[in-house]
mmCIF file of C-alpha atoms and ligand atoms in Angstrom:
data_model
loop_
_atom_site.group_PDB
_atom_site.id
_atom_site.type_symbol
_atom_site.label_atom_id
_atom_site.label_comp_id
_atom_site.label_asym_id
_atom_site.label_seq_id
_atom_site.Cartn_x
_atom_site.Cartn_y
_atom_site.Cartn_z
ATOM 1 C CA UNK A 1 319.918 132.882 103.620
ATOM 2 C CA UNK A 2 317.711 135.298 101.352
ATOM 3 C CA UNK A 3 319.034 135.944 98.227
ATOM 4 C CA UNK A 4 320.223 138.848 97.233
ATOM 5 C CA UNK A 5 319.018 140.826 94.050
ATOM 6 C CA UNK A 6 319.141 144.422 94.430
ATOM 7 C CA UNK A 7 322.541 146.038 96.450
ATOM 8 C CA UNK A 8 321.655 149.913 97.316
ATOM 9 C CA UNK A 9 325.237 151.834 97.416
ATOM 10 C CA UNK A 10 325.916 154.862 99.039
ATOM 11 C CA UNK A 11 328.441 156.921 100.136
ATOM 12 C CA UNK A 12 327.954 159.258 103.666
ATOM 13 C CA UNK A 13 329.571 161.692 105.677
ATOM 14 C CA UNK A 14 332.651 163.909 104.790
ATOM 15 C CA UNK A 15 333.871 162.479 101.007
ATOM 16 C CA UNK A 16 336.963 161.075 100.719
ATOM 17 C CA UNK A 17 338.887 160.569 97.409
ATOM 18 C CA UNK A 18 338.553 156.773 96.175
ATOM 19 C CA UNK A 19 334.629 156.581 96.977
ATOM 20 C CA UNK A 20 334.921 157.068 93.537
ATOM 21 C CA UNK A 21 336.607 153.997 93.387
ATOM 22 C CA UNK A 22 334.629 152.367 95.729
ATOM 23 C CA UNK A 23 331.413 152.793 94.021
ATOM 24 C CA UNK A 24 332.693 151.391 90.878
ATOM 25 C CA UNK A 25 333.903 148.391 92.222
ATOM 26 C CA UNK A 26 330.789 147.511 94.417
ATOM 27 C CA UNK A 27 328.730 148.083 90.776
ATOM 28 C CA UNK A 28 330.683 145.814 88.433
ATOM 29 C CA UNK A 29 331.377 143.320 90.871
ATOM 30 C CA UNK A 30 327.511 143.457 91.859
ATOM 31 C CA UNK A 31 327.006 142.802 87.886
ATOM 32 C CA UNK A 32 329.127 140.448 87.210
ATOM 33 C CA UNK A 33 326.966 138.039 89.411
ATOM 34 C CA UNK A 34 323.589 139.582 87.800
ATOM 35 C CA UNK A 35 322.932 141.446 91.066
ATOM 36 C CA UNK A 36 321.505 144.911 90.189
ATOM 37 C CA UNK A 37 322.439 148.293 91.972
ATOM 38 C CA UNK A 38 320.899 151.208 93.155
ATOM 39 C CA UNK A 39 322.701 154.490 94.083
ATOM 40 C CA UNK A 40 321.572 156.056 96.727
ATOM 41 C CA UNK A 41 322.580 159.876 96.707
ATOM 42 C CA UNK A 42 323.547 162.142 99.019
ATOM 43 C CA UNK A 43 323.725 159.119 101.796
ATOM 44 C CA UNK A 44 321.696 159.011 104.450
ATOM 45 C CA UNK A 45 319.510 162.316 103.724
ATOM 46 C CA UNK A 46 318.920 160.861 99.694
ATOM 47 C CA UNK A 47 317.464 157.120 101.660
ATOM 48 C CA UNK A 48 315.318 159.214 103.730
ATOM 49 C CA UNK A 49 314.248 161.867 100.702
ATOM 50 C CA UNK A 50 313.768 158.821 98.305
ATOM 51 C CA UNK A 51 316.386 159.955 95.644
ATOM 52 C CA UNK A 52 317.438 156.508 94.146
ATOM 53 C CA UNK A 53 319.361 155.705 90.604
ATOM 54 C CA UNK A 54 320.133 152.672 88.753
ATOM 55 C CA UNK A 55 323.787 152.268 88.338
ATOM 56 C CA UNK A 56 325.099 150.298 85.632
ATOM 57 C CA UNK A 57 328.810 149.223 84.639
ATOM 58 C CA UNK A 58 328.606 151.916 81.811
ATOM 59 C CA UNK A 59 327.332 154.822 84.730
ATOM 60 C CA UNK A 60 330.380 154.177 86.749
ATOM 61 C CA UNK A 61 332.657 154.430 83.448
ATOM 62 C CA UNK A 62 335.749 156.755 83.939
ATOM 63 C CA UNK A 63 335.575 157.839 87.598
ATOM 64 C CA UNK A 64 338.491 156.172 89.112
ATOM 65 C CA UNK A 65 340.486 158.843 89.030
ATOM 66 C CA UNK A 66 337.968 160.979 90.349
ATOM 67 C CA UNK A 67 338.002 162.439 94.228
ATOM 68 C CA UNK A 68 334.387 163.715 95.734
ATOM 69 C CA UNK A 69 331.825 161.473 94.994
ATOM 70 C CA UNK A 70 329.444 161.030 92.563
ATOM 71 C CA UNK A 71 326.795 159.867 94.544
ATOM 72 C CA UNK A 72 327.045 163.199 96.599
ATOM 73 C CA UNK A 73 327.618 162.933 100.324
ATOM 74 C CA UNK A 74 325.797 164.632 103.287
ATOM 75 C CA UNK A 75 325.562 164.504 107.223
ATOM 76 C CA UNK A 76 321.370 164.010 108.629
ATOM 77 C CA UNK A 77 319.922 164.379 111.610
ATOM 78 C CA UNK A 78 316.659 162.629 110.408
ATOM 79 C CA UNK A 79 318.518 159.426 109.578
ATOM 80 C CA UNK A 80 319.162 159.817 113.594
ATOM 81 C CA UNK A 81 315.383 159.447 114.136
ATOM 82 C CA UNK A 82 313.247 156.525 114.238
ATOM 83 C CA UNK A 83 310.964 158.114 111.629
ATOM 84 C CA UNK A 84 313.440 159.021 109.672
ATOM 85 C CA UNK A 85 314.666 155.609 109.287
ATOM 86 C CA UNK A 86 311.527 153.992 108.930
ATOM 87 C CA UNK A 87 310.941 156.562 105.917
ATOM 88 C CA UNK A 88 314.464 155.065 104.406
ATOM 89 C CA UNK A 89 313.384 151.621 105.029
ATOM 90 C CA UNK A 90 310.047 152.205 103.528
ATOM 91 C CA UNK A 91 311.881 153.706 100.367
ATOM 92 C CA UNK A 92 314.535 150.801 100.089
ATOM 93 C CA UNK A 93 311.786 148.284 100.634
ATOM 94 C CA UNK A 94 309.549 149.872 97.535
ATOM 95 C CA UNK A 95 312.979 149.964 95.377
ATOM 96 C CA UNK A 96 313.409 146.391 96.070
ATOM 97 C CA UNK A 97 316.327 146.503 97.950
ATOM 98 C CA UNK A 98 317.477 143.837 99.552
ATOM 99 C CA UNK A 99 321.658 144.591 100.984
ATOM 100 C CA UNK A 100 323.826 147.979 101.248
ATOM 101 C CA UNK A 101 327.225 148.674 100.709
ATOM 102 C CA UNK A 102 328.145 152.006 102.808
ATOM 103 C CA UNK A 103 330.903 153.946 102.112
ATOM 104 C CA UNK A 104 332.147 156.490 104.985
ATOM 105 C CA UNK A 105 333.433 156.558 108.576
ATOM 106 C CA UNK A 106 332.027 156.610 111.796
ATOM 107 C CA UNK A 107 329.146 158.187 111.380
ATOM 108 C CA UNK A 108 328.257 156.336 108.446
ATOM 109 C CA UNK A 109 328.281 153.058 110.277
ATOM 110 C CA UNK A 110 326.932 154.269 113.562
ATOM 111 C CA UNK A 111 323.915 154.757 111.201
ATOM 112 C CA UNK A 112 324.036 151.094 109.130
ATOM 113 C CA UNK A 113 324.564 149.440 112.627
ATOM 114 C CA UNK A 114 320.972 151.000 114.345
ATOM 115 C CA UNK A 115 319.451 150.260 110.503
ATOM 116 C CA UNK A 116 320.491 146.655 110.407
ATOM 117 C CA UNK A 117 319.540 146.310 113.753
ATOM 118 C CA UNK A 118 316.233 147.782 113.641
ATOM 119 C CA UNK A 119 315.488 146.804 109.994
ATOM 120 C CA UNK A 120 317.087 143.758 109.278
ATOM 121 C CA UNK A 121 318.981 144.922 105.780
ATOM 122 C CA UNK A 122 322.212 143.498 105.302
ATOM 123 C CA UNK A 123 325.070 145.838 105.317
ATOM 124 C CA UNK A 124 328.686 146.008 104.769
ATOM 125 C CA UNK A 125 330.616 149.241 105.292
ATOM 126 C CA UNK A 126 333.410 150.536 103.550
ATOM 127 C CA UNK A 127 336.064 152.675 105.402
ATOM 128 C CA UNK A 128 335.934 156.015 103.838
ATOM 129 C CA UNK A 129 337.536 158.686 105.191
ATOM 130 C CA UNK A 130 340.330 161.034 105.398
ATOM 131 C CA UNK A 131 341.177 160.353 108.979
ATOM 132 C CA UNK A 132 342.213 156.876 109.130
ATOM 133 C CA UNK A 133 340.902 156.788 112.714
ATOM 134 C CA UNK A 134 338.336 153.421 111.793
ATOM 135 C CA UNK A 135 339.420 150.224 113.859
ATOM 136 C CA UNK A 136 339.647 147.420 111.596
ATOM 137 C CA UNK A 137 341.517 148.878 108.706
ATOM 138 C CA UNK A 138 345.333 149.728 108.566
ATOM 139 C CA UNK A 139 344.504 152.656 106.248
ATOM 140 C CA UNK A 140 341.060 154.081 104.949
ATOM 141 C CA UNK A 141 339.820 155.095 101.342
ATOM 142 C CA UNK A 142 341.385 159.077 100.858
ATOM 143 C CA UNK A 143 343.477 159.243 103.880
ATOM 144 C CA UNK A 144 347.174 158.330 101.588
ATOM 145 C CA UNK A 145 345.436 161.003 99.283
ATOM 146 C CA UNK A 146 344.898 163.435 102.084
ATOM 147 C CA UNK A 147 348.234 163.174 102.867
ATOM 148 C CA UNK A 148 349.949 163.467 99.791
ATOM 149 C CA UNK A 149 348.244 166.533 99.878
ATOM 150 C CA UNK A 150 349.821 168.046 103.231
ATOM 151 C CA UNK A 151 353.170 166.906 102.865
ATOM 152 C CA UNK A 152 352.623 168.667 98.679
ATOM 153 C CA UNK A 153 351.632 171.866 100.885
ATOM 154 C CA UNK A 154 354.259 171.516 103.749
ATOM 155 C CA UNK A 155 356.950 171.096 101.291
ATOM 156 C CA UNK A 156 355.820 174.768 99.375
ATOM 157 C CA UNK A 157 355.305 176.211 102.795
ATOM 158 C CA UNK A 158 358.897 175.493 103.875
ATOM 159 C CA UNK A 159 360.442 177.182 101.062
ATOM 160 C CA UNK A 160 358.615 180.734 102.100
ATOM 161 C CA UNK A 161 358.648 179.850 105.380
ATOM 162 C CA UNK A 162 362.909 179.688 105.391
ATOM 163 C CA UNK A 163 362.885 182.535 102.699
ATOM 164 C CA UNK A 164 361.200 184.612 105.648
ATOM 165 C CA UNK A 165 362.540 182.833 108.951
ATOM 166 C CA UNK A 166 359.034 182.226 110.094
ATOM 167 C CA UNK A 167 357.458 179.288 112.607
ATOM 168 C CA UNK A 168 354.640 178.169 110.285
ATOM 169 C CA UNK A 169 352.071 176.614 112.048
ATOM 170 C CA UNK A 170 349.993 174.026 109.537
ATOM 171 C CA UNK A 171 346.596 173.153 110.493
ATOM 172 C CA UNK A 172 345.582 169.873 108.964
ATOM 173 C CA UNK A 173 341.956 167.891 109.338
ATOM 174 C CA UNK A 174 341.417 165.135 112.127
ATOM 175 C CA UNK A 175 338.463 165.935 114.494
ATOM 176 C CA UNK A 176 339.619 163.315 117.073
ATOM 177 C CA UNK A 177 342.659 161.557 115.540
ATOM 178 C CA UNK A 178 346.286 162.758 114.436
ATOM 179 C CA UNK A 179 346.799 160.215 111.838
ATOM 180 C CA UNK A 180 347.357 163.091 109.235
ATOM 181 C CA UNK A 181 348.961 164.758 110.868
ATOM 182 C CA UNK A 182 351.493 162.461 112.241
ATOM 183 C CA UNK A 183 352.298 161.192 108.856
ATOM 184 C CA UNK A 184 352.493 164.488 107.456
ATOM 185 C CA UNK A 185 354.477 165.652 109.864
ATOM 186 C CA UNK A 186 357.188 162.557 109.076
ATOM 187 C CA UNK A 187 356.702 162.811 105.452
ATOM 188 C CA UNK A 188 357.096 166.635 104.899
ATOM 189 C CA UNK A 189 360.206 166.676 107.397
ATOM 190 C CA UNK A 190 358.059 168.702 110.475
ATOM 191 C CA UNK A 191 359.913 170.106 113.448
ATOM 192 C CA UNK A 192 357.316 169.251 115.688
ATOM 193 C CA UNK A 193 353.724 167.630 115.830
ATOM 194 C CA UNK A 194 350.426 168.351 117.851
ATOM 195 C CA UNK A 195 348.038 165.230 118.155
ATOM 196 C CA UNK A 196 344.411 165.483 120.094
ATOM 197 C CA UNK A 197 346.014 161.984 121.270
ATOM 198 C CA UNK A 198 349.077 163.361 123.344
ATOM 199 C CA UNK A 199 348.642 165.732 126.041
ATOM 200 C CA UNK A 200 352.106 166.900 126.801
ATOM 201 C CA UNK A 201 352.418 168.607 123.674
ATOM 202 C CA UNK A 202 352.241 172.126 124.349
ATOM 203 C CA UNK A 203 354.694 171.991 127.024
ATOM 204 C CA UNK A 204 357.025 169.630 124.668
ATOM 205 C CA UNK A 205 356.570 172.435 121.638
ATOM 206 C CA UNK A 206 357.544 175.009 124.599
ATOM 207 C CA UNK A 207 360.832 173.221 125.137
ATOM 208 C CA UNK A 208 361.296 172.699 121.607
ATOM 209 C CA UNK A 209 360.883 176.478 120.545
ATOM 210 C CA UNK A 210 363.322 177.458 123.870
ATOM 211 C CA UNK A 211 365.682 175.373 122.263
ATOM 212 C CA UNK A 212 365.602 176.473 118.849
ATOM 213 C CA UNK A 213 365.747 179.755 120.306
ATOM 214 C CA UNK A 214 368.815 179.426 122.102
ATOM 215 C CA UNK A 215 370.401 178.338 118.662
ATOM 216 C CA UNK A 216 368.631 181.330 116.644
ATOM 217 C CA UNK A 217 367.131 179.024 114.724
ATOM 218 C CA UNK A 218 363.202 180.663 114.153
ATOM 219 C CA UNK A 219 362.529 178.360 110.593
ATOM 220 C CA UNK A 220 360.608 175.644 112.005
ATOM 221 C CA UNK A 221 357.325 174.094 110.749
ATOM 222 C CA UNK A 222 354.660 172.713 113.290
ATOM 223 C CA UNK A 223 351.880 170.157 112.142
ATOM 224 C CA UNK A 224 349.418 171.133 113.883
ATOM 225 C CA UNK A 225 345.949 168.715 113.831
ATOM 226 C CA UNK A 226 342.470 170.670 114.109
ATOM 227 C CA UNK A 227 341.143 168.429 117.198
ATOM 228 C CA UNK A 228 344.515 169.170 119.219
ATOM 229 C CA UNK A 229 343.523 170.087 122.939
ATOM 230 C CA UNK A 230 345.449 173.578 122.583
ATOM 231 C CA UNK A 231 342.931 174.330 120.308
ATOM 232 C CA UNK A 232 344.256 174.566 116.508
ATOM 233 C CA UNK A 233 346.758 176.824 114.571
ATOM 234 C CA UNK A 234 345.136 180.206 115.235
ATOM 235 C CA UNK A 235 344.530 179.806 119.261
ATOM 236 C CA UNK A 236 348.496 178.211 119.387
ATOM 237 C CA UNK A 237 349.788 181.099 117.440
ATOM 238 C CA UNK A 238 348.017 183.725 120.264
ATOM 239 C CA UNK A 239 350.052 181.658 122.620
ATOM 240 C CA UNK A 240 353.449 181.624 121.304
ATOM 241 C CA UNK A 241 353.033 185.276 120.111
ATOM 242 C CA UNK A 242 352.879 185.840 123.852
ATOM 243 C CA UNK A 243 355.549 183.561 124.945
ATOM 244 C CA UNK A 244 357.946 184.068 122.117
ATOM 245 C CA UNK A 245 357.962 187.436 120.610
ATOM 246 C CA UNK A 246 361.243 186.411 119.022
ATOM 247 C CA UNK A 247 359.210 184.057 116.453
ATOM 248 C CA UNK A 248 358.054 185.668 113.720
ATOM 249 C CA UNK A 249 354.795 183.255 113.430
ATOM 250 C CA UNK A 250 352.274 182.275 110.741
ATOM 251 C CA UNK A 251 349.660 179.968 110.509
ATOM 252 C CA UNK A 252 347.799 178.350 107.510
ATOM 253 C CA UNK A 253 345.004 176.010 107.501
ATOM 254 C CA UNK A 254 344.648 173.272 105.202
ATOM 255 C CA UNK A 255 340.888 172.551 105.749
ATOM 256 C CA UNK A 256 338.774 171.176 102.626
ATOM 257 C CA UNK A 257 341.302 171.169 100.194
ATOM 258 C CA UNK A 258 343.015 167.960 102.095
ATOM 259 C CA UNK A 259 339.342 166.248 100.916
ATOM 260 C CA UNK A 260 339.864 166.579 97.711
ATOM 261 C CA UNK A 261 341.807 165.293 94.870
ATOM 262 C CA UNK A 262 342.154 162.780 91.674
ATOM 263 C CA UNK A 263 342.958 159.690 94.335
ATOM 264 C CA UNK A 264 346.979 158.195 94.665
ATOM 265 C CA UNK A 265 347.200 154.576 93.367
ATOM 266 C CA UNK A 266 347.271 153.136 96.216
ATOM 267 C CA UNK A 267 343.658 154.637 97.146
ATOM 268 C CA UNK A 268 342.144 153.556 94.072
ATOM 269 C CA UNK A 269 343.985 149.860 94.713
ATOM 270 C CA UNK A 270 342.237 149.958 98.390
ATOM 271 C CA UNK A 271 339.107 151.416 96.923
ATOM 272 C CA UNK A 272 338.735 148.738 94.256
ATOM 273 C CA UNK A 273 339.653 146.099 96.367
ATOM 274 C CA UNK A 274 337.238 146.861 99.725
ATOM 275 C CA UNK A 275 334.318 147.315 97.121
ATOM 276 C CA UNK A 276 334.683 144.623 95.555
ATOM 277 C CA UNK A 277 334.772 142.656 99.107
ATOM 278 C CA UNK A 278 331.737 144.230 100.023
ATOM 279 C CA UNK A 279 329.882 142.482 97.414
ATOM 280 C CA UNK A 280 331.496 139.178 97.668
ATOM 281 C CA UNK A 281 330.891 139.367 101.370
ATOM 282 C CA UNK A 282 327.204 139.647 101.195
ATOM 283 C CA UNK A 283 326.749 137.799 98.662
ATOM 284 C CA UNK A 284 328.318 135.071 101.395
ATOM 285 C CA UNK A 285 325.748 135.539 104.021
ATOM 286 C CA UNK A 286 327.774 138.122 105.732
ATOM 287 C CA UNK A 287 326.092 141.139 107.197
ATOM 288 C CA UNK A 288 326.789 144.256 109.573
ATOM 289 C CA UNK A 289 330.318 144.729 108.912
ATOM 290 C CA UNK A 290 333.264 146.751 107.778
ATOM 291 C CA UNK A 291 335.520 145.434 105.449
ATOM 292 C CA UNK A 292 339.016 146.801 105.837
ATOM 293 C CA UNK A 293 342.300 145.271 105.007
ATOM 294 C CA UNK A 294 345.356 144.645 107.974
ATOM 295 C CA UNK A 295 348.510 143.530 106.752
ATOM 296 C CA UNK A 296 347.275 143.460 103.157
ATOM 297 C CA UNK A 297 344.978 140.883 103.931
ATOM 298 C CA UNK A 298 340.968 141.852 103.639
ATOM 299 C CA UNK A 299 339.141 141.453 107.040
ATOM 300 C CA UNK A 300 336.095 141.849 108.048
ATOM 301 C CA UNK A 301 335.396 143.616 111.470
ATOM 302 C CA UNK A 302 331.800 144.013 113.160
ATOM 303 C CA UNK A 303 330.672 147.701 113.092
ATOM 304 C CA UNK A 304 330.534 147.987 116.557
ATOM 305 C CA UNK A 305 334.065 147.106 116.980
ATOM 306 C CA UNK A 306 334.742 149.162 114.001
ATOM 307 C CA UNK A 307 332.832 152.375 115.981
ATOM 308 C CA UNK A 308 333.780 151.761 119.222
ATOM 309 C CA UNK A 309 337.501 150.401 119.312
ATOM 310 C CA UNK A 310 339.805 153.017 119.258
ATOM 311 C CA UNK A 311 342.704 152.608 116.458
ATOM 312 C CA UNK A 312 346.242 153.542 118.247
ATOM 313 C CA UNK A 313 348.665 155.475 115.998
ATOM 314 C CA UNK A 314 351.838 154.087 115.481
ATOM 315 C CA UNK A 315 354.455 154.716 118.279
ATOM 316 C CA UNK A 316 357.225 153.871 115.883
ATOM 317 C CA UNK A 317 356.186 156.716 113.507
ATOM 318 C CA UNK A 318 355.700 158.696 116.602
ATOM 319 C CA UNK A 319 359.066 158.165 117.736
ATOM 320 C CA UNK A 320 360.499 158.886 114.096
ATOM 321 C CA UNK A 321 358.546 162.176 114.031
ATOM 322 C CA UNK A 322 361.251 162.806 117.541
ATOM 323 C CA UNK A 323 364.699 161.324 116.266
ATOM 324 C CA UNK A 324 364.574 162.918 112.877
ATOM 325 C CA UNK A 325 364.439 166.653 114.159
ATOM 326 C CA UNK A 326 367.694 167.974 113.594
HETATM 327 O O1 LIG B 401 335.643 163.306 108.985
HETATM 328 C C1 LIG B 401 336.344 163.885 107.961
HETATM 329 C C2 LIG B 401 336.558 165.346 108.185
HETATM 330 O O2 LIG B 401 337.214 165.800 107.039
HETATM 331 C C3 LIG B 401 337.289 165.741 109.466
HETATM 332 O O3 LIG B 401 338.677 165.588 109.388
HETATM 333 C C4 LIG B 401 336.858 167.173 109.637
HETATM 334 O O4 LIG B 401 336.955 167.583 110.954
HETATM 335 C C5 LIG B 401 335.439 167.129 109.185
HETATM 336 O O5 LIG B 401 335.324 166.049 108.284
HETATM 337 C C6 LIG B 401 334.914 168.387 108.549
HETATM 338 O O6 LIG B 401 333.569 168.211 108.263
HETATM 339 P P1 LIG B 401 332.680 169.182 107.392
HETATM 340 O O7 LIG B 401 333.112 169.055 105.963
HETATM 341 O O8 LIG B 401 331.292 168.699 107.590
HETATM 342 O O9 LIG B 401 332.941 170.558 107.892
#
């Protein structure tokens, strides 16, 4: 096994609060075994582009509580070319680096998995992302954050919301997975959910508003996530407009401001605790994974797995979100 000298850290794709965290974690623990670190900013793009920092413990002092990243974050198309990677293998090589930690989600590791493959660099990923929606982690760095954030909104938009009578409709982020949405929905006491995972739920919210109806009851909220099939907040409330004139609808979107954020505890806990895993795990040989924790134990899952197994949401929570509707 080479020895490693020089760790390059980086965080990539859509930020999450706790890379923060993350970074700070992957730096001391780096230093406390005399292994120096690079940041590499703005991810991928700052690899290719050759924009490279030494980070010491004192560079990472009081960001913790920080959300965005300080390393900056971006999404690039050259990284997805073979010249662009050779470029950021040419650059790590001349910096004298020898492993990567990556911090981000899907995307992120898509990328480290062709790198490690083509290259050879050891790599270990950290999950981080608001989504949740990695396979091999119970809960990723910024998702508890992201929520906390919803259920903060859902709880203000409840209180206009009965003031008025009004169906709100809440948009909240997750391309491909409900995960915020579901637990949003739970936590901030939602009528009714729509996951891109479920496809009967436009004629289940149908039944559902009949009902209500029938009652006079017109005060409901509706989680709505951004990758659901009937298209997000705005397209739904065209349809119900149509079908219920008798619902006096609104819709707000939550969008960036679910990204952002001073992280909860328990993000910074998860944060500190993957990054510092990261380290020790290279530092043990291991390469081309994600370390996430299941059952509060730290595991390591192979970023292919990690990519391409699909993480289920929780039917129990699922069946909550059902019973608890009054
Ligand atoms: O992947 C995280 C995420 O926040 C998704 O939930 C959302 O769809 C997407 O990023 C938005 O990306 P961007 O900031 O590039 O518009």
């Amino acid at each position: 096994m080479k020895q490693i000298n020089k760790i390059g850290v980086f965080t990539s794709g859509g930020d999450s609060p706790g890379m923060n965290a993350c970074v700070r974690a992957v730096v001391r623990t780096a230093q406390k075994h005399d292994v120096e670190v690079v940041g590499i900013k703005e991810g991928y793009k700052g690899m290719v582009a050759g924009y490279f920092e030494k980070l010491t413990s004192f560079d990472v002092a009081g960001i913790i509580q920080r959300g965005g990243t300080i390393l900056r974050s971006s999404r690039c198309p050259e990284f997805k070319t073979k010249e662009g990677r050779q470029q950021a293998y040419d650059n790590c090589k001349n910096q004298g680096i020898d492993a990567l930690v990556a911090i981000g989600g899907n995307g992120t590791f898509t990328g480290a998995l062709y790198f490690e493959e083509e290259f050879g660099i050891p790599t270990i990923g950290c999950p981080g992302t608001i989504d949740n929606d990695l396979f091999g982690t119970d809960y990723t760095i910024g998702f508890d954050t992201a929520c906390n954030t919803v259920v903060k909104a859902i709880d203000q938009i409840r209180e206009t919301a009965a003031s008025h009578n009004r169906l709100f409709l809440v948009e909240v982020m997750g391309r491909d997975s409900g995960f915020i949405a579901l637990n949003g929905c739970v936590a901030g006491g939602g009528e009714a959910v729509m996951l891109p995972e479920q496809h009967d739920d436009l004629p289940r919210l149908m039944q559902f508003l009949d009902e209500k109806s029938q009652h006079k009851i017109y005060s409901n909220i509706v989680v709505v996530a951004e990758g659901d099939e009937a298209g997000g907040a705005i397209q739904l409330e065209k349809v119900i407009k149509k079908e219920y004139p008798q619902y006096d609808v609104r819709s707000t979107i939550l969008g960036h401001l679910q990204r952002g954020g001073s992280p909860t505890c328990r993000d910074r806990i998860l944060a500190s605790t993957l990054g510092y895993h990261a380290v020790e795990a290279l530092l043990k040989g291991k390469r081309n994974m994600m370390a996430g924790e299941i059952n509060n134990k730290v595991v390591l899952t192979s970023f292919r797995d990690s990519i391409e197994k699909t993480k289920a949401l929780n039917t129990d929570l699922l069946q909550l979100s059902e019973i608890l509707v009054a």
